[in-house]
C-alpha positions as a LaTeX table, in Angstrom:
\begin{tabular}{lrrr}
\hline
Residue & $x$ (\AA) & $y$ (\AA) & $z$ (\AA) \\
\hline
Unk1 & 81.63 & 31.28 & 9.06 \\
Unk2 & 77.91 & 30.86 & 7.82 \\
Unk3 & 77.27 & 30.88 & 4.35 \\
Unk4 & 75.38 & 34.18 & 4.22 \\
Unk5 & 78.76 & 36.07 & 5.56 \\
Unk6 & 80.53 & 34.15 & 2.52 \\
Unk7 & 78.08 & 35.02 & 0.09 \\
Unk8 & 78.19 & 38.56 & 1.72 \\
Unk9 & 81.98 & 38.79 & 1.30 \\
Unk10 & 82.18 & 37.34 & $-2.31$ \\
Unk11 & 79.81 & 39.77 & $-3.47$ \\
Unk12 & 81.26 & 42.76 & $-2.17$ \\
Unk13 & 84.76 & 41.77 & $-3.08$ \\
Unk14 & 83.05 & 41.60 & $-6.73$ \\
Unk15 & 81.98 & 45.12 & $-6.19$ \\
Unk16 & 84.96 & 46.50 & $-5.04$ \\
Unk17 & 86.81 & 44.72 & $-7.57$ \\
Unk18 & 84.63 & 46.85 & $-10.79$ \\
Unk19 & 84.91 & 49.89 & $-8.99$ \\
Unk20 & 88.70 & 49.91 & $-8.57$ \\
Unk21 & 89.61 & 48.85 & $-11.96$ \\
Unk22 & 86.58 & 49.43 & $-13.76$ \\
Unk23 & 84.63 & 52.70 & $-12.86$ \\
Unk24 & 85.61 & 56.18 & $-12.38$ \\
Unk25 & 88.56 & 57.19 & $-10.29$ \\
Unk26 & 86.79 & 59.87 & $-8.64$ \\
Unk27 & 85.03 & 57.36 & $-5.97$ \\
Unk28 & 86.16 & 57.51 & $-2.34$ \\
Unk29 & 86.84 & 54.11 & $-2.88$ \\
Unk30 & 89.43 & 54.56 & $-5.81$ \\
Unk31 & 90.47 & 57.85 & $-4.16$ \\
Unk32 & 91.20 & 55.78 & $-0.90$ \\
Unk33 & 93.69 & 52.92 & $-2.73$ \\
Unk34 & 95.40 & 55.66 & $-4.87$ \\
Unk35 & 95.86 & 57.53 & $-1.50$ \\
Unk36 & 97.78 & 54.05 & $-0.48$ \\
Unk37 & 99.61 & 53.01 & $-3.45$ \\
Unk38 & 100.03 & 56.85 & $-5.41$ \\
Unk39 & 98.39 & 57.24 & $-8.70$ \\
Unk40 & 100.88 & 56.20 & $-10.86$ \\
Unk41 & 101.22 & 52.63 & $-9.48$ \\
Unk42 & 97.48 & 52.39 & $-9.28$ \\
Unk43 & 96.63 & 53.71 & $-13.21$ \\
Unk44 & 99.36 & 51.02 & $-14.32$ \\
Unk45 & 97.36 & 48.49 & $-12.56$ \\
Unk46 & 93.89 & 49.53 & $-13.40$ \\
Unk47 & 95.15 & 49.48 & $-17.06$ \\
Unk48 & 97.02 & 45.68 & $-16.68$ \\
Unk49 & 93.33 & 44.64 & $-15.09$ \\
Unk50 & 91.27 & 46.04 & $-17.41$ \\
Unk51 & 93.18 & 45.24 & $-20.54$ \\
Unk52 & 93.61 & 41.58 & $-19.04$ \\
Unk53 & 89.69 & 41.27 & $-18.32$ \\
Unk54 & 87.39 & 42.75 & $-20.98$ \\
Unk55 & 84.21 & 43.41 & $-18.68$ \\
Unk56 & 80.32 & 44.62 & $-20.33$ \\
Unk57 & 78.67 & 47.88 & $-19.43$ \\
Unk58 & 76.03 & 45.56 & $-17.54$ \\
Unk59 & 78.52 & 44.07 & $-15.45$ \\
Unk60 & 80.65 & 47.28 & $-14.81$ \\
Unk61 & 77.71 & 49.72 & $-14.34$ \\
Unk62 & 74.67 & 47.71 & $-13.14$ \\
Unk63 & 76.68 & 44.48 & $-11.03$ \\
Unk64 & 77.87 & 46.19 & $-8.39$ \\
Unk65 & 74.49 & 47.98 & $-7.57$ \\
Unk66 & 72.66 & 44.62 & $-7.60$ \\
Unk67 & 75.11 & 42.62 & $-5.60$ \\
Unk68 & 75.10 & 45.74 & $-2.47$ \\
Unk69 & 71.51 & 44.93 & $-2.83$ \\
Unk70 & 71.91 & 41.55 & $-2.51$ \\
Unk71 & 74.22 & 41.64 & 0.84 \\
Unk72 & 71.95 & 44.39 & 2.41 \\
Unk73 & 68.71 & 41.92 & 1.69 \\
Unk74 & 70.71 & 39.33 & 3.37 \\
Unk75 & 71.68 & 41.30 & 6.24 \\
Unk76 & 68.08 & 42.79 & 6.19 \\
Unk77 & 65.49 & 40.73 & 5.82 \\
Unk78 & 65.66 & 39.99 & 9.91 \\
Unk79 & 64.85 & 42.94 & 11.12 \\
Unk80 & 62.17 & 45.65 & 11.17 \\
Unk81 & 62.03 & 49.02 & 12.30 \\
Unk82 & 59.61 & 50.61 & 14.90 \\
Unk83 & 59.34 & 54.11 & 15.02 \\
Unk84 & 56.06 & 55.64 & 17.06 \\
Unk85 & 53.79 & 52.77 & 16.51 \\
Unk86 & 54.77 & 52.41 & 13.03 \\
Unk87 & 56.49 & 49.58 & 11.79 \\
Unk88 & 58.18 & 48.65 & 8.50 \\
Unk89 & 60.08 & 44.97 & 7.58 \\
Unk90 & 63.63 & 46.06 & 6.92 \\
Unk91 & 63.30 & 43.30 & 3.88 \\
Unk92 & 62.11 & 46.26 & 1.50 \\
Unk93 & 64.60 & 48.66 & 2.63 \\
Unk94 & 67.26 & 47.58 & 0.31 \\
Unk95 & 64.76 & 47.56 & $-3.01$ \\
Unk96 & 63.30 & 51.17 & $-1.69$ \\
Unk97 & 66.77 & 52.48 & $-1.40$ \\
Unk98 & 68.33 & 51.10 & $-4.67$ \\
Unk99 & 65.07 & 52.46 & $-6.61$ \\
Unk100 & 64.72 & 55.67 & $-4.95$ \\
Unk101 & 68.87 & 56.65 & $-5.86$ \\
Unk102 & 67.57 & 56.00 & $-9.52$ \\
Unk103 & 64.69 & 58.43 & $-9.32$ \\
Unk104 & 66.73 & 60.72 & $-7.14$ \\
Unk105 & 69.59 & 60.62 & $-10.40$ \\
Unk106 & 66.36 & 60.31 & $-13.16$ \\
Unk107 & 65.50 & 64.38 & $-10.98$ \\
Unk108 & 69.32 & 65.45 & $-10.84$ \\
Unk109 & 69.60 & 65.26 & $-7.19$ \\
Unk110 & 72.47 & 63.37 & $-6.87$ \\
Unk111 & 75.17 & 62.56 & $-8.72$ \\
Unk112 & 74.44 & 59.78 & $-11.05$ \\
Unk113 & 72.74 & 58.49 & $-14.48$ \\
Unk114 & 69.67 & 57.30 & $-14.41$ \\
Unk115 & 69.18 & 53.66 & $-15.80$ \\
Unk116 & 66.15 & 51.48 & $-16.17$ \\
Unk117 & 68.81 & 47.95 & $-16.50$ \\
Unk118 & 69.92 & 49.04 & $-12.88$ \\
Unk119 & 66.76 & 49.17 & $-11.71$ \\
Unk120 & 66.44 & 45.49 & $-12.99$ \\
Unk121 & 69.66 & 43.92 & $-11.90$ \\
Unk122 & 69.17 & 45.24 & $-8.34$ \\
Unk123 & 64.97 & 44.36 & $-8.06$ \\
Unk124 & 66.66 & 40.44 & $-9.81$ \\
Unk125 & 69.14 & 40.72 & $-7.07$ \\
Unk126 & 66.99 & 41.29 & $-4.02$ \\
Unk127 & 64.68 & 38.53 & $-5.31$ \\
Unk128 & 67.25 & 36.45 & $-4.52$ \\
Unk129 & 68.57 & 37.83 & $-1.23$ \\
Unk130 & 64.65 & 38.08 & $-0.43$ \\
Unk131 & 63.16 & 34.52 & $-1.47$ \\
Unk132 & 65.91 & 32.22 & $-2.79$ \\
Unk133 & 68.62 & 31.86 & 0.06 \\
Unk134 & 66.75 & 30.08 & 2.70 \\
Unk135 & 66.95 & 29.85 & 6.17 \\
Unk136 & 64.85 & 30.21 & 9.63 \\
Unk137 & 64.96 & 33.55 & 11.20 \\
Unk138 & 62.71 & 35.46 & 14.06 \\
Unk139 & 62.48 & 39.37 & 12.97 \\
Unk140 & 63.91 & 41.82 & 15.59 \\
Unk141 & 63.93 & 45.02 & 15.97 \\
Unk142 & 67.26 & 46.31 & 14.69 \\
Unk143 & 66.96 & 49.78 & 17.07 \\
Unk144 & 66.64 & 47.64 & 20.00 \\
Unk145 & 69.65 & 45.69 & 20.10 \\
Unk146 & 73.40 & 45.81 & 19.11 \\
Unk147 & 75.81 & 43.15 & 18.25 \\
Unk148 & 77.71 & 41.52 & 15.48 \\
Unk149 & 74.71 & 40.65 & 13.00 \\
Unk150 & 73.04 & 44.50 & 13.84 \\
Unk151 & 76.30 & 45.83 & 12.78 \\
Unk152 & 77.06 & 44.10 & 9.58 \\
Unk153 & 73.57 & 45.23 & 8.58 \\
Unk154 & 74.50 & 48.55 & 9.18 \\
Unk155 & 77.58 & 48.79 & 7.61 \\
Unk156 & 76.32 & 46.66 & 4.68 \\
Unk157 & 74.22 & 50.43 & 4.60 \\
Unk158 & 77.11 & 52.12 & 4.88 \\
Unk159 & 80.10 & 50.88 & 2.08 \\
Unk160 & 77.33 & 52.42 & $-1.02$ \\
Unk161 & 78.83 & 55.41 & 0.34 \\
Unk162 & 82.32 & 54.10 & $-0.96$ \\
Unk163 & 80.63 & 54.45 & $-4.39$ \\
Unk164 & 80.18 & 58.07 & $-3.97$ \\
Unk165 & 81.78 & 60.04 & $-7.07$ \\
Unk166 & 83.16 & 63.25 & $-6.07$ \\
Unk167 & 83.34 & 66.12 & $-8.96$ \\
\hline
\end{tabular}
């Protein structure tokens, strides 16, 4: 497997990591696993994990944000889109995304705190998915054609949807 997918994978085994033991058990993701192991089993674990591994508010509120922006700037940055003669690098998609879900929580239109540090963590983290992690790539247009790489990009899209926080 190529180093991106590793990368890819570490990161968003990180993620799902703080949000099952860490955040708010009203996610889909949390919702999902107590769904499979019954709430009882899974607040006993959450509380041996957490009390085990003492975590920061960065790292459980701002992390997980910046590392999905990290994988999607990965899976991203080689493709565009073309849509009636307009066309937009898929590279800035991630950073767009990730700062327009703060201004859409800074307004109250989703669900959601507003916070300038995640902001930071995921513009940091796209800098590196952007500039740091090198390698040769020709830019395609991801409407045009599916397969494996097309479809990790998408889903990448996709699993912040797992984050979701139902009231």
């Amino acid at each position: 497997m190529k180093r991106k997918y590793i990368l890819i994978l570490i990161a968003l085994f990180i993620s799902l990591f703080i949000y099952l033991f860490y955040r708010t058990d009203h996610t889909l993701v949390n919702r999902l696993l107590i769904y499979l192991i019954s709430p009882g089993t899974y607040t006993r674990l959450k509380a041996i994990i957490s009390h085990a591994l003492s975590l920061n508010d960065v790292i459980v509120y701002s992390l997980p944000e910046g590392l999905w922006v990290f994988c999607i700037t990965l899976t991203s940055r080689h493709y565009y889109i073309r849509l009636a003669g307009w066309q937009m690098d898929c590279l800035y998609i991630p950073l767009i995304f990730s700062v327009g879900l703060e201004l859409f929580q800074l307004l109250h239109i989703t669900n959601g705190r507003f916070d300038l540090m995640d902001i930071a963590v995921s513009l940091l983290f796209w800098i590196l998915g952007a500039y740091r992690i090198s390698g040769t790539y020709q830019q395609q247009n991801i409407l045009k054609q599916f397969n494996f790489k097309t479809t990790v990009c998408l889903v990448s899209y996709g699993i912040v949807y797992l984050a979701h926080v139902f009231k």
